[in-house]
XYZ file of C-alpha atoms in Angstrom:
544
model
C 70.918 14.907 -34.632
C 70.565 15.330 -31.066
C 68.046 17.482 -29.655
C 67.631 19.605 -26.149
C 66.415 17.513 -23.196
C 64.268 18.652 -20.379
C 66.332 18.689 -17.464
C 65.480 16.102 -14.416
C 63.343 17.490 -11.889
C 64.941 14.964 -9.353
C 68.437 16.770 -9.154
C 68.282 19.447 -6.420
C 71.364 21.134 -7.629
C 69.717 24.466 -8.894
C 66.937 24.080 -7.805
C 65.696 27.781 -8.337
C 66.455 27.214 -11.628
C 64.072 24.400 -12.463
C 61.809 26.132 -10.809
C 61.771 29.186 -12.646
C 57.765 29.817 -14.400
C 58.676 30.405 -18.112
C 55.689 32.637 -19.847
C 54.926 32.326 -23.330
C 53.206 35.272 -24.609
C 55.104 35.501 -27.640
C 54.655 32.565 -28.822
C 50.736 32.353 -27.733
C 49.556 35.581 -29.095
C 51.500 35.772 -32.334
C 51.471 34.246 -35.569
C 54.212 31.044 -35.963
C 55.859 30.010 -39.056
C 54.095 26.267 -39.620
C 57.060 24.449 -41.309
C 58.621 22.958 -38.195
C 61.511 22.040 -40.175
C 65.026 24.102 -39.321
C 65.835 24.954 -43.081
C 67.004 28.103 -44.581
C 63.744 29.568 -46.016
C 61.357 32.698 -46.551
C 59.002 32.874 -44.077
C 55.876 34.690 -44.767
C 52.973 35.372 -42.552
C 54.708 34.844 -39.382
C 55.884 36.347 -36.315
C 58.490 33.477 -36.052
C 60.103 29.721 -36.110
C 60.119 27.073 -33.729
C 63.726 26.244 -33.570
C 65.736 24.257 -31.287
C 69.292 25.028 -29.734
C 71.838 22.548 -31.394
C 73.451 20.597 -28.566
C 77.022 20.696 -27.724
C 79.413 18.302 -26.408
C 81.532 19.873 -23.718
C 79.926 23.039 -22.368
C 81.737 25.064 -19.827
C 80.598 27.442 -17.528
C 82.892 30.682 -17.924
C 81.203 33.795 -16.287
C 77.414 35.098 -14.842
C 76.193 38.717 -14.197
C 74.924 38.062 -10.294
C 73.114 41.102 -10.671
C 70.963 39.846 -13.582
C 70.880 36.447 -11.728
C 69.307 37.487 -8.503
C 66.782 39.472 -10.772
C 65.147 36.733 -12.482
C 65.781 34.623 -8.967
C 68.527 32.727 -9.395
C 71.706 32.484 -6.553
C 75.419 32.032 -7.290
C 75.014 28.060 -6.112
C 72.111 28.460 -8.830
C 74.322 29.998 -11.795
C 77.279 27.098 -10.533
C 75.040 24.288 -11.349
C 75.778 21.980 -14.377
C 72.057 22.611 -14.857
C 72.492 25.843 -14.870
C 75.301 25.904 -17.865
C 73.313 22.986 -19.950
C 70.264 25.349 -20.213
C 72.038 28.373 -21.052
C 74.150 26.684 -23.603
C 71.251 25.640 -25.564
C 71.693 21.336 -24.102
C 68.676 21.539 -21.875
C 65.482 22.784 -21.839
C 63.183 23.803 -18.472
C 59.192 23.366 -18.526
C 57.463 25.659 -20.660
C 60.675 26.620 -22.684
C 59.330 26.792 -26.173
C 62.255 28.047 -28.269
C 61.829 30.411 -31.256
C 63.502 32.631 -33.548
C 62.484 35.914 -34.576
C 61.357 36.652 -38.426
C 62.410 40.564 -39.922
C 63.877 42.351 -42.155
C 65.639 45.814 -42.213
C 68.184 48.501 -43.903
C 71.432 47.739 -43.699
C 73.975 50.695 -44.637
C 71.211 52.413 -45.945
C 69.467 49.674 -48.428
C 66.794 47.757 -48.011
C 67.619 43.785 -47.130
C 64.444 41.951 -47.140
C 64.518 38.788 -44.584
C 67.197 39.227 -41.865
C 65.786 37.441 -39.066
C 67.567 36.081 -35.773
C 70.148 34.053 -37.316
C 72.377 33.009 -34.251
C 69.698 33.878 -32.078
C 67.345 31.712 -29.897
C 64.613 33.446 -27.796
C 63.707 30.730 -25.020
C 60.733 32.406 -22.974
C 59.976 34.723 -20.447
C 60.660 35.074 -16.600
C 59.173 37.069 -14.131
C 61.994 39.178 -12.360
C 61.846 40.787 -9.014
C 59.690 43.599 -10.325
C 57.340 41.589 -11.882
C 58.117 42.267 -14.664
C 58.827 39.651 -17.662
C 62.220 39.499 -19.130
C 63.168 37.260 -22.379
C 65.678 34.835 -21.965
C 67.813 34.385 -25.887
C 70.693 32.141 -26.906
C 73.008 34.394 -29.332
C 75.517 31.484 -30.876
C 73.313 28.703 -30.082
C 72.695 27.067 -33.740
C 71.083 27.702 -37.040
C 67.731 28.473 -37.367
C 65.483 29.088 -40.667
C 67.137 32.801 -40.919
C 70.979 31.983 -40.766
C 71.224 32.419 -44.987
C 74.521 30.825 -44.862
C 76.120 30.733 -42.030
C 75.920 28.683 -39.054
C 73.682 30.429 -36.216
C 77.051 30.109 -34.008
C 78.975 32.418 -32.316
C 83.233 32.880 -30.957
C 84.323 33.024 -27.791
C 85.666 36.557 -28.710
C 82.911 38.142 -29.928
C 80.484 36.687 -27.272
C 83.426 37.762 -24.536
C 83.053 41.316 -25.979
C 78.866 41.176 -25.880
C 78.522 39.786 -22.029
C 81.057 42.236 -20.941
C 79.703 45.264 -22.717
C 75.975 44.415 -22.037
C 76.837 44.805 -18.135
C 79.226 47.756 -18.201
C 76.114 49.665 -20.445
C 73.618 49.303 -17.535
C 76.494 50.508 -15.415
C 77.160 53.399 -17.176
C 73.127 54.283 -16.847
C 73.112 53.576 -20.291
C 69.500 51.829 -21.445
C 70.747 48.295 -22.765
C 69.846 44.777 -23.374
C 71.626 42.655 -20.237
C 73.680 39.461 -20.449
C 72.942 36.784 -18.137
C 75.737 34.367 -18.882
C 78.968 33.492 -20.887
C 79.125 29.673 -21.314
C 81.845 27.881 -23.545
C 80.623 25.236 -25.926
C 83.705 22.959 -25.920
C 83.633 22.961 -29.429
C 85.743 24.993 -32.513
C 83.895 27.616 -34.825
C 85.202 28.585 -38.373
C 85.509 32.217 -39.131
C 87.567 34.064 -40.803
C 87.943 37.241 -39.045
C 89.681 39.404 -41.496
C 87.798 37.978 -44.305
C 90.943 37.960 -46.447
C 90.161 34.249 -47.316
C 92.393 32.663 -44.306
C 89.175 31.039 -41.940
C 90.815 29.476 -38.953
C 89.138 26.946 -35.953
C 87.893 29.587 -32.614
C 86.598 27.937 -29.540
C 82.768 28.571 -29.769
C 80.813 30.094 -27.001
C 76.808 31.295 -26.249
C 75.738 34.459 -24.451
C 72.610 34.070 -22.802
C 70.820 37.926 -23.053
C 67.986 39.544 -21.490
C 65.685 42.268 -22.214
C 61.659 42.626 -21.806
C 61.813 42.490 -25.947
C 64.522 41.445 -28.601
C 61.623 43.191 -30.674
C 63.199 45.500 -33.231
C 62.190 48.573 -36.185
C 62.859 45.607 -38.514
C 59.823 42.989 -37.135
C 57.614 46.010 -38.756
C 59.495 46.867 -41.708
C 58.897 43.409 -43.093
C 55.288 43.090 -42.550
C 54.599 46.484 -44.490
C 57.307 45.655 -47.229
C 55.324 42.840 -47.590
C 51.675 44.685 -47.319
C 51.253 41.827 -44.595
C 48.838 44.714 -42.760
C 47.155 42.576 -40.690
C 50.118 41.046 -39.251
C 51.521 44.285 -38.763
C 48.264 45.417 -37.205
C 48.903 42.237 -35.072
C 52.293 42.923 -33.722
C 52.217 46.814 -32.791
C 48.955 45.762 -30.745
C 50.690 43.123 -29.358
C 53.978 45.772 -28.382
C 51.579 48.455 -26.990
C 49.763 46.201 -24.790
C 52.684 44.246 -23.292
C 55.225 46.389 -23.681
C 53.222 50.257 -24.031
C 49.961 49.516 -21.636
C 50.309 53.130 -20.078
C 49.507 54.513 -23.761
C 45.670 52.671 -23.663
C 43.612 50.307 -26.140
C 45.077 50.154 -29.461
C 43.960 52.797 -32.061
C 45.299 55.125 -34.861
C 45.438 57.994 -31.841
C 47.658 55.109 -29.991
C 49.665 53.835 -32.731
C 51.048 58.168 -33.236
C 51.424 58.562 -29.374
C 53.350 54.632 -29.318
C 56.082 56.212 -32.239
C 56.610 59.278 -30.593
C 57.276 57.388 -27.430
C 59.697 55.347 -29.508
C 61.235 58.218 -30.955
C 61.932 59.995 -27.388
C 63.473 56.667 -26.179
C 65.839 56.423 -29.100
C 66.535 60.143 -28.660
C 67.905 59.270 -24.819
C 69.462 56.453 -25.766
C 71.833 58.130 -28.081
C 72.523 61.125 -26.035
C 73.312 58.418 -23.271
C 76.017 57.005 -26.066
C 77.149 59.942 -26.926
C 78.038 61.077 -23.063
C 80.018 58.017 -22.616
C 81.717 58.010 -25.703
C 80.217 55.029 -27.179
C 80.073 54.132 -31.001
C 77.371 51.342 -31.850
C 79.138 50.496 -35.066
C 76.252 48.908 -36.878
C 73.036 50.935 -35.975
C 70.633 49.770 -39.042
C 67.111 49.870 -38.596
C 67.320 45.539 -37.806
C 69.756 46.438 -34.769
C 67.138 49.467 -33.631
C 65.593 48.533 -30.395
C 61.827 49.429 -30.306
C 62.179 49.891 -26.702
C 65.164 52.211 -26.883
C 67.780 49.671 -25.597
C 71.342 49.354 -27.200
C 70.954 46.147 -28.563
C 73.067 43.642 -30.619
C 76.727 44.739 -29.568
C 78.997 43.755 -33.009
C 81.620 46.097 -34.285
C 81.015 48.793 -31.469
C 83.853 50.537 -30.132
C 84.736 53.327 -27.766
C 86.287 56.797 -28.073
C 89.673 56.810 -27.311
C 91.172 59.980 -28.680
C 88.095 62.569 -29.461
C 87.361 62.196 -32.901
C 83.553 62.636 -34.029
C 84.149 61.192 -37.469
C 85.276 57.731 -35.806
C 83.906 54.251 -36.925
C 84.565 50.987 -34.846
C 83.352 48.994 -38.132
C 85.893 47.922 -40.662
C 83.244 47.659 -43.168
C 82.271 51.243 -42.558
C 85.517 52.991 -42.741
C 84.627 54.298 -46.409
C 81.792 55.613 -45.663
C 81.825 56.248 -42.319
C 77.921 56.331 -42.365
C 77.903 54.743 -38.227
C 80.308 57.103 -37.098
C 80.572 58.691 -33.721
C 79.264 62.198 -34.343
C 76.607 61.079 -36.654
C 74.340 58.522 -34.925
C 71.213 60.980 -33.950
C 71.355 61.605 -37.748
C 71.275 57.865 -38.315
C 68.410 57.073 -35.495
C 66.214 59.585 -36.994
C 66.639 57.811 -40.326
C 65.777 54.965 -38.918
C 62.955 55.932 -37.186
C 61.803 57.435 -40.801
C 62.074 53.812 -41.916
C 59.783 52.591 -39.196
C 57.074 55.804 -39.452
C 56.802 54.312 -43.595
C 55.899 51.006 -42.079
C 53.248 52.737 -40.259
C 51.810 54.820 -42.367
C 49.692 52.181 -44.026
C 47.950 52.074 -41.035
C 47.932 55.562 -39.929
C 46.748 56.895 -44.068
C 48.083 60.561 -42.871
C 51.821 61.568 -43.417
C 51.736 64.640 -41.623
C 51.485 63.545 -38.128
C 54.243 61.055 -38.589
C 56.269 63.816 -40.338
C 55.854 65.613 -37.011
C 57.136 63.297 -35.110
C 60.418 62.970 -37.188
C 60.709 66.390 -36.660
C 59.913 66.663 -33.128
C 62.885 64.196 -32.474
C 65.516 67.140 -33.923
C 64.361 69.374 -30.820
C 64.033 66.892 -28.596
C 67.586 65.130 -29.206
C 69.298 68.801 -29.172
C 67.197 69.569 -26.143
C 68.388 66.485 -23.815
C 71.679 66.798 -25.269
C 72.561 70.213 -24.707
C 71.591 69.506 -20.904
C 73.769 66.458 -20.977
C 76.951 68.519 -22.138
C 75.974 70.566 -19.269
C 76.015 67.712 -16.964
C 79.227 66.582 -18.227
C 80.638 70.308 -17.784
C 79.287 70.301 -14.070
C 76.434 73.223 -14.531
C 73.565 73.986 -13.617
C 71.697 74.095 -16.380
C 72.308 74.695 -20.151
C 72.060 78.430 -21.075
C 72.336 78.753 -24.962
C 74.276 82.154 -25.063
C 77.181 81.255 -23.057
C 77.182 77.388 -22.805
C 77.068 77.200 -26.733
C 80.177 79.155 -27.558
C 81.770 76.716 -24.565
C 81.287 73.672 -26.162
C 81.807 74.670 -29.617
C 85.311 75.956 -28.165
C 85.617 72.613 -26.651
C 85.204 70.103 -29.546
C 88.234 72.493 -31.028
C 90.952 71.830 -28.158
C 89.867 68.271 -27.640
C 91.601 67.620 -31.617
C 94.221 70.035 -31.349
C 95.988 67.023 -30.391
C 94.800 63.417 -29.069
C 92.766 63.629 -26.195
C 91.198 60.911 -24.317
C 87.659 62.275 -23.998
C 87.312 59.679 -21.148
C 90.259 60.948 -19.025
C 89.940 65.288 -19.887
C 86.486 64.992 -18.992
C 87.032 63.581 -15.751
C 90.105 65.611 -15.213
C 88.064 68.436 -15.509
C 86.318 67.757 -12.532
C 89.777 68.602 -10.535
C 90.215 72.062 -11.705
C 89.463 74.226 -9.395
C 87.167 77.084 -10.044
C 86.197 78.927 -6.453
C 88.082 82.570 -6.898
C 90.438 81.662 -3.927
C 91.821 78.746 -5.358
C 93.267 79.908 -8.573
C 96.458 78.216 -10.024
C 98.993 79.025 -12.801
C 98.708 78.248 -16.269
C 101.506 75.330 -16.325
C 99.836 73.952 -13.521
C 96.118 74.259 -15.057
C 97.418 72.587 -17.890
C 99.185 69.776 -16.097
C 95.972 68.293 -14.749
C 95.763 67.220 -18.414
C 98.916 65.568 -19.467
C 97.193 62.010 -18.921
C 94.830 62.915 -21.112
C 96.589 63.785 -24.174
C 98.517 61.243 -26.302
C 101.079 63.298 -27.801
C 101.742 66.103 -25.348
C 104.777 67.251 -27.313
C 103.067 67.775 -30.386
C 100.889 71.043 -28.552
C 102.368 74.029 -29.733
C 102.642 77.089 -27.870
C 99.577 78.771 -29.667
C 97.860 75.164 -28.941
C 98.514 75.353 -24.761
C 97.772 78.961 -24.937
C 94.006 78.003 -26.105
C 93.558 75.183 -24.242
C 94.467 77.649 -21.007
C 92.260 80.048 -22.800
C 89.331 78.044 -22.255
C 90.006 76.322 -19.108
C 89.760 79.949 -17.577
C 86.742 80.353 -19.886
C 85.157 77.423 -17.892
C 85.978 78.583 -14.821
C 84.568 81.836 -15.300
C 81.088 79.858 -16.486
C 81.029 77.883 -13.622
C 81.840 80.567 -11.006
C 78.360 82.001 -12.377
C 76.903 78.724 -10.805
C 78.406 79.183 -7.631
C 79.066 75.950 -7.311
C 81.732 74.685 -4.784
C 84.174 72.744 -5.738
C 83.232 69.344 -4.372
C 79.906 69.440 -5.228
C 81.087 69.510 -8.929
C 83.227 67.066 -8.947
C 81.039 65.234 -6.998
C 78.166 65.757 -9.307
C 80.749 65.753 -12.492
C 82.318 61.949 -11.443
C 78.698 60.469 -11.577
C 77.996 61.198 -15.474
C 81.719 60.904 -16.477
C 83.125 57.259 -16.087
C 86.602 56.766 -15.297
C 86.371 53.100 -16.445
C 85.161 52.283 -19.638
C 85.646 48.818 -21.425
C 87.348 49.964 -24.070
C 88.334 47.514 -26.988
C 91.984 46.930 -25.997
C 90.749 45.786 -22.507
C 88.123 43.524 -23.824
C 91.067 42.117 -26.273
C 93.276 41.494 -23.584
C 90.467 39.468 -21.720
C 89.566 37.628 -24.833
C 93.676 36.519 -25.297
C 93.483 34.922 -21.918
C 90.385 33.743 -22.160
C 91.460 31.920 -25.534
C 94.281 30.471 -24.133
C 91.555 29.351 -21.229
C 92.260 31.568 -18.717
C 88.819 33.482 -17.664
C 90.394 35.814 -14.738
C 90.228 38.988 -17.208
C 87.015 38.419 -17.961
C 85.893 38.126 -14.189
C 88.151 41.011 -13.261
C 86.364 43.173 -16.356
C 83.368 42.322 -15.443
C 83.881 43.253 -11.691
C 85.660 46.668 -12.418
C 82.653 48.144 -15.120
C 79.959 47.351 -12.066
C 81.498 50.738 -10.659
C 82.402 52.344 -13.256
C 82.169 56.286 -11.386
C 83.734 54.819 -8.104
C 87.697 55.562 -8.165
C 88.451 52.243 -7.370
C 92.802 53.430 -7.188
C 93.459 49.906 -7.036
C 92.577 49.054 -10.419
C 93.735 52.666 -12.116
C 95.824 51.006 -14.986
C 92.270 49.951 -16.430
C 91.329 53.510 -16.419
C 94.638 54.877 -18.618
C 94.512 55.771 -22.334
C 94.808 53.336 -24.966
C 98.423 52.021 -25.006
C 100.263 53.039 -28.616
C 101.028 49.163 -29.119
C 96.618 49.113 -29.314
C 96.273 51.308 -32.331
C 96.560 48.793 -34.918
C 96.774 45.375 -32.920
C 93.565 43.473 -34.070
C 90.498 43.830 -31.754
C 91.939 46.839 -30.168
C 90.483 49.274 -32.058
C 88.058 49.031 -35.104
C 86.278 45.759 -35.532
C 84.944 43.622 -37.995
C 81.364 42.206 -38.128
C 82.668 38.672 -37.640
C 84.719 40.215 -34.166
């Protein structure tokens, strides 16, 4: 079998790129598997495998973030290079690349799974971006490694379309998220059967190249205390505070409660930041749990079209509907329960962990309460009026289908000043592209939403808050372009018929997704009917 190359120093064609100083503090400091051998195994006593990216025959360059380029150093004439697409495609190696896959475990749906590991995932090293900071360079789809089980560590052009586009419009949004460097075609067909109903079919492959200070997850602990591995774990979480947690000091038992509380404040953001902009993760178990509060590992995620809290993007969730929209602070604290019993051999005292579980129910409600404020242009959150408003609210957003996306930044345009006051037909009319069925509001159903329009306008006239400063303030915490699934679809069509202008023209609308950009408003309209049950358009598989 063929194996990575280094790429020649003599070609001047990227040169940034060979350039680049690739760190390897990962792979230095923490235990490795010994077997160098890429089979499918249990690996004990290890941080992780050295494993090579299996070489492809045709790669193709498809799309780059330039933002994530020029942060790690790298120009557009850079990102255009053939070197540029063998490296990132898993064909070529640069000095100091010494590739690896991760080794942990985790609950999925609830249940313990033993070994997960990165399957389709191959962490290359580390680069110093413009901050100084280091950033880890992975290959998702880029070949088996020891902790595929049975599949084959590679990855569709439709699924890794969906993950390079979403990555970038998350940081957009604000929203704390691994990044995605490149998309890069392998030239070669994948088998998957997307429906799992038995009927696999050839996809053109592709690999996403993603970046993040740590792919490090609640997962690489789990496994070392499911294991009573103690040292190791002991290992790791020093190796996390002091890389990734220095401002918390020297490793100790006082360190180890202040580094989980830190965790569990990050993962409290992260999913009020989800739930502002409507987004569903789809898959959150404790293996896809960033312990640096990132969204990571974007699968069957999906975005709230009409407002419905008990939503799933994941096919194989719609039973249980455990990853649902309205329920993922529930599930974060779970997992974050999952990764205080992997500490607590260490720690030997349940009660301060216990209060840090608890501490996350105040501090969620806390940063969420101010975020619905946000969203509602005020001030500030004041429980005895602004509580009563937004229970009111989650009521006339499912009297019929609204867009959450759209009424929310609608809502911006009413106007509240006393001098500007408007009928009710024409209060209710800033709405209509909001709601799917507007003929299915009764008149009791128009006469509450009116109800509490003039409710909010009353609340914000406390403020005294002009106009344009709210919707001002109101347009940069509510998107008006979000990539929702039918978009995302429509880009993955072309690009499977090998047309990659969608995907460009995606990826260039979610860099602004607040600006009004009127020239590209049919990207910014509720999801067409034809959508609702067209495959990829709404929920998702795991294999999508």
């Amino acid at each position: 079998m063929n194996t990575p190359t280094d790429i020649n120093p003599n070609d001047t064609r990227g040169e940034a790129l060979l350039n680049l100083h690739i760190h390897d503090r990962f792979v230095s400091e923490l235990p490795a598997d010994p077997d160098l051998d890429n089979h499918r195994r249990q690996v004990l006593g290890a941080c992780y495998s050295f494993v090579k990216p299996t070489p492809v025959t045709a790669p193709y360059l498809i799309a780059y973030s330039p933002e994530v380029a020029a942060d790690i150093g790298l120009s557009p004439h850079d990102c255009e290079s053939l070197e540029f697409t063998n490296v990132f495609v898993g064909n070529a190696l640069i000095d100091g690349m010494q590739p690896h896959a991760m080794c942990y475990g985790g609950h999925q749906f609830g249940n313990w799974a033993g070994q997960l590991g990165d399957g389709r995932a191959i962490n290359l090293g580390e680069v110093e971006d413009r901050h100084g900071e280091l950033q880890m360079l992975q290959l998702k789809g880029a070949g088996e490694t020891p902790y595929s089980r049975s599949a084959d560590g590679l990855a569709v052009l439709r699924s890794s379309v969906r993950e390079f586009l979403c990555s970038e419009a998350m940081f957009h949004l604000g929203v704390p998220t691994t990044r995605a460097l490149s998309l890069v075609g392998t030239g070669e067909d994948v088998i998957r059967d997307m429906f799992y109903d038995g009927r696999p079919k050839a996809e053109p492959g592709a690999v996403v190249c993603r970046v993040a200070p740590s792919f490090l997850r609640i997962g690489n602990y789990e496994l070392f205390a499911s294991r009573g591995e103690l040292d190791n774990l002991r290992h790791l979480i020093n190796y996390t505070i002091r890389h990734h947690f220095a401002h918390l000091g020297e490793p100790s038992t006082e360190t180890y409660l202040k580094w989980f509380k830190e965790i569990s404040e990050r993962t409290a953001k992260l999913v009020v930041h989800w739930m502002r902009v409507g987004f569903v993760h789809g898959v959150l178990n404790t293996d896809n749990t960033s312990i640096l509060g990132l969204t990571i590992d974007y699968g069957p995620y999906g975005w709230i079209d009409n407002y419905d809290p008990d939503w799933t993007p994941n096919t194989t969730d719609a039973g249980g509907k455990r990853y649902r929209f309205g329920h993922q602070a529930q599930i974060a604290q779970w997992n974050l329960l999952q990764l205080g019993n992997a500490l607590y051999p260490l720690i030997e005292d349940a009660e301060p962990l216990r209060q840090v579980l608890n501490d996350f129910v105040d501090f969620y409600n806390q940063h969420w309460q101010q975020m619905r404020a946000d969203k509602l242009g005020l001030k500030q959150f004041i429980e005895e009026t602004d509580q009563p408003l937004n229970q009111e609210l989650q009521k006339i957003l499912m009297l019929t289908e609204t867009d959450m996306t759209i009424f929310y930044r609608r809502l911006a345009d009413v106007p509240c000043e006393p001098d500007t006051a408007i009928n009710d037909t024409e209060l209710l009319s800033i709405f209509d592209e909001a709601f799917y069925a507007p003929e299915s509001l009764s008149k009791a159903d128009k006469d509450d939403i009116v109800a509490w329009l003039k409710h909010y306008q009353t609340r914000v006239q406390q403020d005294g808050t002009k106009d344009k400063d709210r919707k001002a303030a109101m347009n940069q915490v509510n998107p008006k372009f979000i990539l929702r699934n039918y978009l995302a679809q429509q880009a993955i069509d072309k690009a499977e018929a090998g047309d990659f202008s969608e995907v460009i023209k995606l990826l260039e609308i979610m860099r602004h997704p607040y600006d009004e950009q009127p020239e590209y408003d049919e990207y910014a309209g509720k999801r067409p009917d034809w959508a609702r049950q067209k495959p990829g358009c709404s929920m998702l598989s795991c294999s999508s």
